[in-house]
Amino acid sequence: MKIDAFLTEQFFTEYEFSSPYLLAASDCETMSIGDLLAMSGSSLAQLGEIQLGYTESQGNPQLRKQISEMYLEASPDDIVVLTSPVEGIYLAMQTLLEKEDEVVALRPAYDALTNVAQHLCHQVLPWNLVPSTESWTLNFEELDSLVNEKTKLIIVNFPHNPTGYLPSPEEFERLVAFARDRGIWLFCDEIYRGLEWGHTIPSAADLYEKSIVLCGLSKTYGLPGLRAGWVVIRDETIRTELINWKHYTTICPASPTEFLASQAIRVRAALAERSKSIIEANLELCETFFEKHHQLFTWRRPQAGSVAFVEMNQNQLVDSSAEAFCHNLARDKGIVLLPGTCLGYEDRFVRMGLGRSGFQAALNALDQCLDQGYTGA
Ligand SMILES: Cc1ncc(COP(=O)(O)O)c(C=O)c1O
């Protein structure tokens, strides 16, 4: 294999559709096409009229206008509509990176964010999010030590999968200033944007002309089956080159998806509120659960997003491995937690997904197993 295994997808392939209790999903509760149409005041008849011809490669102009209105500094010309959010990572890395380049990428990370860069260029250096007692922190001294004249790109993702970390506006501006001073590109994955409870930060697209911003409707808006995503690129040369790469992958967005994405964006505030209220209720369940099981887990409440990264007490696990615990838990009990090792991190963390309405039943199932003394054996 010429590229590292996509461990998260491999893990989900094994368990996602055969296990009754999903506690690891990063997307939020979804809905039917009928429900989305009803919510947005459109009809099945309108969907039925959509032509199944090729569409504009860069994306439908009206949809790009709607998307651009989510940013302060972006125009419809700066938007490229994708055939899935994950496609944007592949296209951006192919566009920006040469063999001799170095990249700095936040760790832990969604696999694609590091693996595609790793496949294409000289080296990808991890910039570690560091666990503190209650949350996670960014270490700018470490970032400084990782960067040199070969560094082409810094890859970040805020709100962050899997920790739920969100930098303060000052920290985010510091990161942008750091990149700008050195002429380094910033790839900012903002797919969980809109799921904040406390502070918010601006989009990198509004702060930095050398940024590529990824977003889509899979997580915050609960519509992963739509495969709707986009990138915002203000630099015309890089945008044109990215569109050239797109001609080799998917050519153009799917017309039914563009229609439905446009309906969803019209009601995006309501969709995000729906996801947030599910997450808030699930976070309250977590508080009680982790207080009860504090000897096995260290809980760091996420600041934003739909996932949390939970530390496990290795001494209490068979083989001292959170990864083994996750596989056994899924096989023995049908309860799915994602091992932190899939996200490039130490073997004592698991990712928990908070956006699904089946969360309470799944958490109760895990609670029962632990009450019965289950340790992964
Ligand atoms: C940080 C991040 N970026 C991008 C994606 C890709 O989204 P999609 O699967 O909808 O293409 C994911 C999916 O889990 C993600 O967590």
CSV table of C-alpha atoms and ligand atoms in Angstrom, one decimal:
chain,number,residue,atom,x,y,z
A,1,MET,CA,0.0,0.0,0.0
A,2,LYS,CA,1.4,3.4,-1.0
A,3,ILE,CA,-0.5,5.3,1.7
A,4,ASP,CA,-1.0,4.5,5.3
A,5,ALA,CA,-4.1,2.6,6.3
A,6,PHE,CA,-7.1,4.8,7.1
A,7,LEU,CA,-7.5,3.3,10.6
A,8,THR,CA,-10.6,5.2,11.6
A,9,GLU,CA,-12.6,4.1,8.5
A,10,GLN,CA,-11.2,0.5,8.8
A,11,PHE,CA,-12.4,0.4,12.5
A,12,PHE,CA,-15.8,1.7,11.5
A,13,THR,CA,-16.0,-0.7,8.6
A,14,GLU,CA,-15.6,-3.5,11.1
A,15,TYR,CA,-18.2,-2.4,13.6
A,16,GLU,CA,-20.4,0.6,12.6
A,17,PHE,CA,-23.2,-1.2,10.8
A,18,SER,CA,-23.3,-4.4,12.8
A,19,SER,CA,-23.2,-3.0,16.4
A,20,PRO,CA,-26.3,-1.9,18.3
A,21,TYR,CA,-24.6,0.7,20.5
A,22,LEU,CA,-22.6,3.4,18.6
A,23,LEU,CA,-20.7,5.6,21.1
A,24,ALA,CA,-18.0,6.8,18.7
A,25,ALA,CA,-19.7,8.5,15.7
A,26,SER,CA,-18.5,12.1,15.0
A,27,ASP,CA,-21.5,13.2,13.0
A,28,CYS,CA,-24.7,14.4,14.5
A,29,GLU,CA,-28.2,12.8,14.3
A,30,THR,CA,-29.3,12.8,10.7
A,31,MET,CA,-32.8,13.1,9.1
A,32,SER,CA,-34.6,11.8,6.0
A,33,ILE,CA,-34.7,13.7,2.7
A,34,GLY,CA,-38.5,14.2,3.4
A,35,ASP,CA,-37.8,15.8,6.7
A,36,LEU,CA,-35.1,18.1,5.3
A,37,LEU,CA,-37.4,19.2,2.5
A,38,ALA,CA,-40.3,19.9,4.9
A,39,MET,CA,-38.0,21.8,7.2
A,40,SER,CA,-36.7,24.0,4.4
A,41,GLY,CA,-40.2,24.5,2.9
A,42,SER,CA,-39.3,22.7,-0.4
A,43,SER,CA,-40.9,19.7,-2.0
A,44,LEU,CA,-40.2,16.3,-3.4
A,45,ALA,CA,-41.6,17.6,-6.7
A,46,GLN,CA,-38.8,20.2,-6.8
A,47,LEU,CA,-36.2,17.5,-6.1
A,48,GLY,CA,-37.8,15.4,-8.9
A,49,GLU,CA,-37.2,18.2,-11.4
A,50,ILE,CA,-33.4,18.3,-10.8
A,51,GLN,CA,-31.6,17.3,-14.0
A,52,LEU,CA,-29.1,14.5,-13.8
A,53,GLY,CA,-26.6,16.1,-16.1
A,54,TYR,CA,-23.0,17.2,-15.4
A,55,THR,CA,-22.8,20.3,-13.2
A,56,GLU,CA,-20.4,23.2,-13.0
A,57,SER,CA,-17.0,21.9,-11.8
A,58,GLN,CA,-16.5,24.7,-9.2
A,59,GLY,CA,-20.1,24.3,-8.0
A,60,ASN,CA,-23.5,25.8,-8.7
A,61,PRO,CA,-23.1,29.7,-8.6
A,62,GLN,CA,-26.2,30.1,-6.5
A,63,LEU,CA,-25.0,27.5,-4.0
A,64,ARG,CA,-21.5,29.1,-3.9
A,65,LYS,CA,-23.1,32.5,-3.2
A,66,GLN,CA,-25.1,31.0,-0.3
A,67,ILE,CA,-21.9,29.4,1.1
A,68,SER,CA,-19.9,32.6,0.7
A,69,GLU,CA,-22.4,34.4,2.9
A,70,MET,CA,-21.2,32.2,5.8
A,71,TYR,CA,-17.9,34.1,5.7
A,72,LEU,CA,-17.0,37.8,5.9
A,73,GLU,CA,-14.2,37.9,3.4
A,74,ALA,CA,-15.1,35.2,0.9
A,75,SER,CA,-16.8,35.8,-2.4
A,76,PRO,CA,-18.7,33.1,-4.5
A,77,ASP,CA,-15.6,32.9,-6.7
A,78,ASP,CA,-13.5,31.7,-3.6
A,79,ILE,CA,-15.7,28.7,-3.0
A,80,VAL,CA,-15.1,25.2,-4.6
A,81,VAL,CA,-18.0,22.8,-4.0
A,82,LEU,CA,-16.8,19.2,-3.4
A,83,THR,CA,-18.3,15.8,-3.8
A,84,SER,CA,-17.5,15.1,-0.2
A,85,PRO,CA,-15.7,17.0,2.6
A,86,VAL,CA,-12.9,14.4,2.7
A,87,GLU,CA,-12.2,15.1,-1.0
A,88,GLY,CA,-11.1,18.6,0.0
A,89,ILE,CA,-8.2,17.2,2.1
A,90,TYR,CA,-6.9,15.1,-0.8
A,91,LEU,CA,-7.3,17.9,-3.4
A,92,ALA,CA,-5.7,20.6,-1.1
A,93,MET,CA,-2.7,18.4,-0.3
A,94,GLN,CA,-2.2,17.4,-3.9
A,95,THR,CA,-2.3,21.1,-4.9
A,96,LEU,CA,0.0,22.5,-2.3
A,97,LEU,CA,2.6,19.8,-1.5
A,98,GLU,CA,5.9,18.8,-3.3
A,99,LYS,CA,8.2,16.0,-2.3
A,100,GLU,CA,10.7,18.3,-0.6
A,101,ASP,CA,8.2,20.1,1.5
A,102,GLU,CA,7.7,19.7,5.3
A,103,VAL,CA,4.3,20.0,7.0
A,104,VAL,CA,3.3,20.5,10.6
A,105,ALA,CA,0.0,18.9,11.6
A,106,LEU,CA,-1.9,19.0,14.8
A,107,ARG,CA,-2.0,15.6,16.7
A,108,PRO,CA,-4.2,13.7,17.4
A,109,ALA,CA,-5.9,14.1,14.0
A,110,TYR,CA,-8.5,12.7,11.7
A,111,ASP,CA,-6.4,10.3,9.6
A,112,ALA,CA,-6.8,12.0,6.2
A,113,LEU,CA,-5.4,15.2,7.6
A,114,THR,CA,-2.0,13.7,8.2
A,115,ASN,CA,-1.8,10.6,6.0
A,116,VAL,CA,-2.3,12.3,2.6
A,117,ALA,CA,0.4,14.8,3.4
A,118,GLN,CA,2.7,12.1,4.7
A,119,HIS,CA,2.2,10.2,1.4
A,120,LEU,CA,3.1,13.2,-0.7
A,121,CYS,CA,6.0,15.0,1.0
A,122,HIS,CA,9.2,14.7,2.8
A,123,GLN,CA,8.0,14.9,6.4
A,124,VAL,CA,4.9,15.6,8.5
A,125,LEU,CA,5.8,16.7,12.0
A,126,PRO,CA,3.2,16.3,14.7
A,127,TRP,CA,2.2,19.3,16.8
A,128,ASN,CA,0.8,17.8,19.9
A,129,LEU,CA,-2.3,19.0,21.7
A,130,VAL,CA,-1.3,18.5,25.3
A,131,PRO,CA,-3.8,17.2,27.9
A,132,SER,CA,-4.2,19.4,31.0
A,133,THR,CA,-6.2,18.5,34.1
A,134,GLU,CA,-9.5,19.7,32.6
A,135,SER,CA,-8.9,20.4,28.9
A,136,TRP,CA,-6.3,20.5,26.1
A,137,THR,CA,-3.7,23.1,25.3
A,138,LEU,CA,-1.6,24.3,22.4
A,139,ASN,CA,2.1,24.8,22.8
A,140,PHE,CA,3.4,27.6,20.6
A,141,GLU,CA,7.0,27.0,21.7
A,142,GLU,CA,6.7,23.5,20.3
A,143,LEU,CA,5.3,24.8,17.0
A,144,ASP,CA,8.2,27.2,16.7
A,145,SER,CA,10.6,24.3,17.2
A,146,LEU,CA,8.9,22.3,14.4
A,147,VAL,CA,9.0,24.9,11.7
A,148,ASN,CA,11.9,25.7,9.3
A,149,GLU,CA,12.4,27.2,5.8
A,150,LYS,CA,11.1,24.0,4.2
A,151,THR,CA,7.7,24.1,6.1
A,152,LYS,CA,5.1,24.7,3.4
A,153,LEU,CA,1.9,24.0,5.4
A,154,ILE,CA,0.4,23.9,8.9
A,155,ILE,CA,-2.7,21.6,9.2
A,156,VAL,CA,-5.2,22.3,12.0
A,157,ASN,CA,-8.8,21.4,12.7
A,158,PHE,CA,-11.0,23.6,15.0
A,159,PRO,CA,-13.3,22.7,16.7
A,160,HIS,CA,-11.0,19.7,17.0
A,161,ASN,CA,-11.7,16.1,16.3
A,162,PRO,CA,-11.2,14.2,18.7
A,163,THR,CA,-10.5,16.4,21.7
A,164,GLY,CA,-13.3,19.0,21.3
A,165,TYR,CA,-10.6,21.7,21.7
A,166,LEU,CA,-11.2,25.2,20.5
A,167,PRO,CA,-8.4,27.8,20.7
A,168,SER,CA,-9.3,31.2,22.2
A,169,PRO,CA,-9.6,34.0,19.6
A,170,GLU,CA,-6.2,35.3,20.7
A,171,GLU,CA,-4.5,31.9,20.3
A,172,PHE,CA,-6.1,31.5,16.9
A,173,GLU,CA,-4.9,35.0,15.8
A,174,ARG,CA,-1.4,34.1,17.2
A,175,LEU,CA,-1.4,31.0,15.0
A,176,VAL,CA,-2.4,33.0,11.9
A,177,ALA,CA,0.2,35.7,12.6
A,178,PHE,CA,2.8,32.9,13.1
A,179,ALA,CA,2.0,31.4,9.7
A,180,ARG,CA,1.8,34.8,8.0
A,181,ASP,CA,5.2,36.0,9.3
A,182,ARG,CA,6.8,32.9,7.8
A,183,GLY,CA,4.7,32.7,4.6
A,184,ILE,CA,3.4,29.3,5.5
A,185,TRP,CA,0.0,28.1,4.2
A,186,LEU,CA,-2.7,27.2,6.8
A,187,PHE,CA,-5.1,24.3,6.1
A,188,CYS,CA,-7.9,24.8,8.6
A,189,ASP,CA,-10.6,22.0,8.8
A,190,GLU,CA,-13.7,23.7,10.1
A,191,ILE,CA,-16.2,20.9,9.6
A,192,TYR,CA,-17.4,21.1,13.2
A,193,ARG,CA,-17.9,24.9,13.1
A,194,GLY,CA,-21.2,26.1,14.6
A,195,LEU,CA,-21.1,23.6,17.5
A,196,GLU,CA,-19.7,26.0,20.1
A,197,TRP,CA,-21.1,26.6,23.6
A,198,GLY,CA,-18.8,29.2,24.9
A,199,HIS,CA,-16.6,31.4,22.7
A,200,THR,CA,-16.3,31.2,19.0
A,201,ILE,CA,-13.4,32.0,16.6
A,202,PRO,CA,-13.4,33.5,13.2
A,203,SER,CA,-13.0,31.3,10.1
A,204,ALA,CA,-9.4,31.2,8.9
A,205,ALA,CA,-10.8,32.2,5.5
A,206,ASP,CA,-11.6,35.6,7.0
A,207,LEU,CA,-8.3,36.1,8.7
A,208,TYR,CA,-5.6,34.8,6.3
A,209,GLU,CA,-5.2,35.1,2.6
A,210,LYS,CA,-3.0,32.0,2.5
A,211,SER,CA,-5.5,29.6,4.0
A,212,ILE,CA,-7.5,26.7,2.7
A,213,VAL,CA,-10.6,26.2,4.7
A,214,LEU,CA,-12.6,23.0,4.7
A,215,CYS,CA,-16.2,22.7,5.7
A,216,GLY,CA,-19.3,20.7,4.9
A,217,LEU,CA,-22.7,19.5,6.0
A,218,SER,CA,-21.8,16.2,7.6
A,219,LYS,CA,-21.2,17.0,11.2
A,220,THR,CA,-22.8,20.2,12.6
A,221,TYR,CA,-25.7,19.9,10.2
A,222,GLY,CA,-26.2,16.1,10.6
A,223,LEU,CA,-26.2,15.3,6.8
A,224,PRO,CA,-23.2,13.0,6.1
A,225,GLY,CA,-25.1,11.0,3.6
A,226,LEU,CA,-25.4,14.1,1.4
A,227,ARG,CA,-21.6,14.1,0.9
A,228,ALA,CA,-21.8,17.9,0.7
A,229,GLY,CA,-18.6,19.8,1.3
A,230,TRP,CA,-16.6,22.8,0.1
A,231,VAL,CA,-13.3,24.6,0.4
A,232,VAL,CA,-12.7,28.3,0.6
A,233,ILE,CA,-9.6,29.5,-1.1
A,234,ARG,CA,-9.0,33.2,-1.7
A,235,ASP,CA,-5.8,32.7,-3.6
A,236,GLU,CA,-6.8,32.4,-7.3
A,237,THR,CA,-3.7,30.5,-8.5
A,238,ILE,CA,-4.1,27.8,-5.8
A,239,ARG,CA,-7.8,27.6,-6.3
A,240,THR,CA,-7.4,27.1,-10.1
A,241,GLU,CA,-4.8,24.4,-9.5
A,242,LEU,CA,-7.1,22.6,-7.0
A,243,ILE,CA,-10.0,22.7,-9.5
A,244,ASN,CA,-7.6,21.0,-12.0
A,245,TRP,CA,-7.0,18.2,-9.4
A,246,LYS,CA,-10.7,17.9,-9.0
A,247,HIS,CA,-11.1,17.1,-12.7
A,248,TYR,CA,-9.1,14.0,-12.0
A,249,THR,CA,-11.2,12.9,-9.0
A,250,THR,CA,-14.9,13.8,-9.2
A,251,ILE,CA,-15.1,16.4,-12.0
A,252,CYS,CA,-18.2,18.1,-10.5
A,253,PRO,CA,-20.7,17.9,-7.6
A,254,ALA,CA,-23.8,15.7,-7.8
A,255,SER,CA,-26.8,17.7,-8.8
A,256,PRO,CA,-29.3,16.2,-6.3
A,257,THR,CA,-26.7,16.9,-3.6
A,258,GLU,CA,-26.3,20.5,-4.7
A,259,PHE,CA,-30.1,21.0,-4.6
A,260,LEU,CA,-30.4,19.5,-1.1
A,261,ALA,CA,-27.3,21.3,0.2
A,262,SER,CA,-28.8,24.6,-0.9
A,263,GLN,CA,-32.0,23.7,1.0
A,264,ALA,CA,-30.0,22.7,4.1
A,265,ILE,CA,-27.9,25.9,4.1
A,266,ARG,CA,-31.2,28.0,4.1
A,267,VAL,CA,-32.1,26.4,7.4
A,268,ARG,CA,-28.6,25.8,8.8
A,269,ALA,CA,-29.2,27.7,12.0
A,270,ALA,CA,-32.1,25.4,12.9
A,271,LEU,CA,-30.1,22.3,11.9
A,272,ALA,CA,-27.2,23.3,14.1
A,273,GLU,CA,-29.5,24.1,17.0
A,274,ARG,CA,-31.0,20.6,16.7
A,275,SER,CA,-27.5,19.0,16.8
A,276,LYS,CA,-26.4,21.2,19.7
A,277,SER,CA,-29.4,20.4,21.9
A,278,ILE,CA,-28.7,16.6,21.4
A,279,ILE,CA,-25.0,17.2,22.3
A,280,GLU,CA,-25.9,19.3,25.4
A,281,ALA,CA,-28.2,16.6,26.7
A,282,ASN,CA,-25.6,13.9,26.1
A,283,LEU,CA,-22.9,16.0,27.8
A,284,GLU,CA,-25.0,16.1,30.9
A,285,LEU,CA,-25.2,12.3,30.8
A,286,CYS,CA,-21.5,12.2,30.5
A,287,GLU,CA,-20.9,14.3,33.6
A,288,THR,CA,-22.9,11.7,35.7
A,289,PHE,CA,-21.3,8.7,34.0
A,290,PHE,CA,-17.7,9.9,34.3
A,291,GLU,CA,-18.2,11.0,37.9
A,292,LYS,CA,-19.4,7.4,38.7
A,293,HIS,CA,-16.5,5.8,36.7
A,294,HIS,CA,-13.7,8.2,37.5
A,295,GLN,CA,-11.4,5.4,38.4
A,296,LEU,CA,-11.4,4.1,34.9
A,297,PHE,CA,-11.8,7.3,32.9
A,298,THR,CA,-10.4,10.9,33.0
A,299,TRP,CA,-13.1,13.1,31.4
A,300,ARG,CA,-12.1,16.4,29.7
A,301,ARG,CA,-15.3,18.1,28.7
A,302,PRO,CA,-15.1,19.3,25.1
A,303,GLN,CA,-15.3,23.1,24.4
A,304,ALA,CA,-16.9,22.6,21.0
A,305,GLY,CA,-17.8,20.0,18.4
A,306,SER,CA,-19.5,16.7,18.7
A,307,VAL,CA,-16.7,14.5,20.0
A,308,ALA,CA,-14.7,14.0,23.2
A,309,PHE,CA,-11.3,12.3,23.8
A,310,VAL,CA,-11.5,10.3,27.0
A,311,GLU,CA,-8.4,9.0,28.8
A,312,MET,CA,-8.5,5.5,30.3
A,313,ASN,CA,-6.7,4.2,33.3
A,314,GLN,CA,-4.4,1.6,31.7
A,315,ASN,CA,-3.8,-0.2,35.0
A,316,GLN,CA,-7.4,-1.3,34.9
A,317,LEU,CA,-7.4,-2.6,31.4
A,318,VAL,CA,-6.6,-6.1,30.2
A,319,ASP,CA,-3.2,-5.8,28.3
A,320,SER,CA,-3.1,-2.1,29.4
A,321,SER,CA,-4.5,-1.2,26.0
A,322,ALA,CA,-7.5,1.0,25.2
A,323,GLU,CA,-7.3,-0.3,21.6
A,324,ALA,CA,-7.8,-3.9,22.8
A,325,PHE,CA,-10.6,-2.7,25.1
A,326,CYS,CA,-12.4,-1.1,22.1
A,327,HIS,CA,-12.1,-4.1,19.9
A,328,ASN,CA,-13.3,-6.5,22.6
A,329,LEU,CA,-16.1,-4.2,23.7
A,330,ALA,CA,-17.4,-4.0,20.2
A,331,ARG,CA,-17.1,-7.8,19.6
A,332,ASP,CA,-18.4,-8.9,23.0
A,333,LYS,CA,-21.0,-6.3,23.8
A,334,GLY,CA,-21.8,-4.5,20.6
A,335,ILE,CA,-20.7,-1.1,22.0
A,336,VAL,CA,-18.4,1.0,19.8
A,337,LEU,CA,-15.8,3.4,21.1
A,338,LEU,CA,-13.0,4.5,18.7
A,339,PRO,CA,-9.4,3.8,19.9
A,340,GLY,CA,-7.2,6.9,20.1
A,341,THR,CA,-4.5,4.9,18.2
A,342,CYS,CA,-6.7,5.3,15.1
A,343,LEU,CA,-6.1,9.0,15.4
A,344,GLY,CA,-2.4,8.8,15.8
A,345,TYR,CA,-2.4,9.1,19.6
A,346,GLU,CA,-1.4,7.1,22.7
A,347,ASP,CA,-3.0,3.8,23.5
A,348,ARG,CA,-4.9,5.0,26.5
A,349,PHE,CA,-7.5,7.3,24.8
A,350,VAL,CA,-10.9,6.6,23.2
A,351,ARG,CA,-13.1,8.9,21.2
A,352,MET,CA,-16.7,9.3,22.2
A,353,GLY,CA,-19.3,10.8,19.8
A,354,LEU,CA,-21.9,13.0,21.4
A,355,GLY,CA,-24.2,13.9,18.5
A,356,ARG,CA,-26.5,10.9,18.3
A,357,SER,CA,-29.9,10.5,19.9
A,358,GLY,CA,-29.1,6.8,20.7
A,359,PHE,CA,-26.3,8.0,23.0
A,360,GLN,CA,-28.2,7.4,26.2
A,361,ALA,CA,-29.1,3.8,25.4
A,362,ALA,CA,-25.5,3.1,24.4
A,363,LEU,CA,-24.0,4.8,27.5
A,364,ASN,CA,-26.4,2.8,29.7
A,365,ALA,CA,-25.2,-0.4,28.0
A,366,LEU,CA,-21.6,0.6,28.8
A,367,ASP,CA,-22.5,1.5,32.3
A,368,GLN,CA,-24.0,-2.0,32.8
A,369,CYS,CA,-20.9,-3.7,31.5
A,370,LEU,CA,-18.7,-1.8,33.8
A,371,ASP,CA,-20.9,-2.4,36.8
A,372,GLN,CA,-20.5,-6.1,36.0
A,373,GLY,CA,-16.7,-5.7,36.1
A,374,TYR,CA,-16.0,-5.8,32.4
A,375,THR,CA,-12.4,-4.7,31.6
A,376,GLY,CA,-12.1,-5.8,28.0
A,377,ALA,CA,-11.5,-9.4,28.6
B,1,LIG,C1,-12.0,16.6,11.0
B,1,LIG,C2,-12.7,15.9,9.9
B,1,LIG,N1,-12.5,16.4,8.7
B,1,LIG,C3,-13.1,15.9,7.6
B,1,LIG,C4,-13.9,14.8,7.7
B,1,LIG,C5,-14.6,14.2,6.5
B,1,LIG,O1,-16.0,14.3,6.5
B,1,LIG,P1,-16.8,13.4,5.5
B,1,LIG,O2,-16.7,12.0,6.0
B,1,LIG,O3,-18.2,13.9,5.6
B,1,LIG,O4,-16.2,13.5,4.1
B,1,LIG,C6,-14.2,14.2,9.0
B,1,LIG,C7,-15.0,13.0,9.2
B,1,LIG,O5,-15.0,12.4,10.2
B,1,LIG,C8,-13.5,14.8,10.1
B,1,LIG,O6,-13.7,14.4,11.4
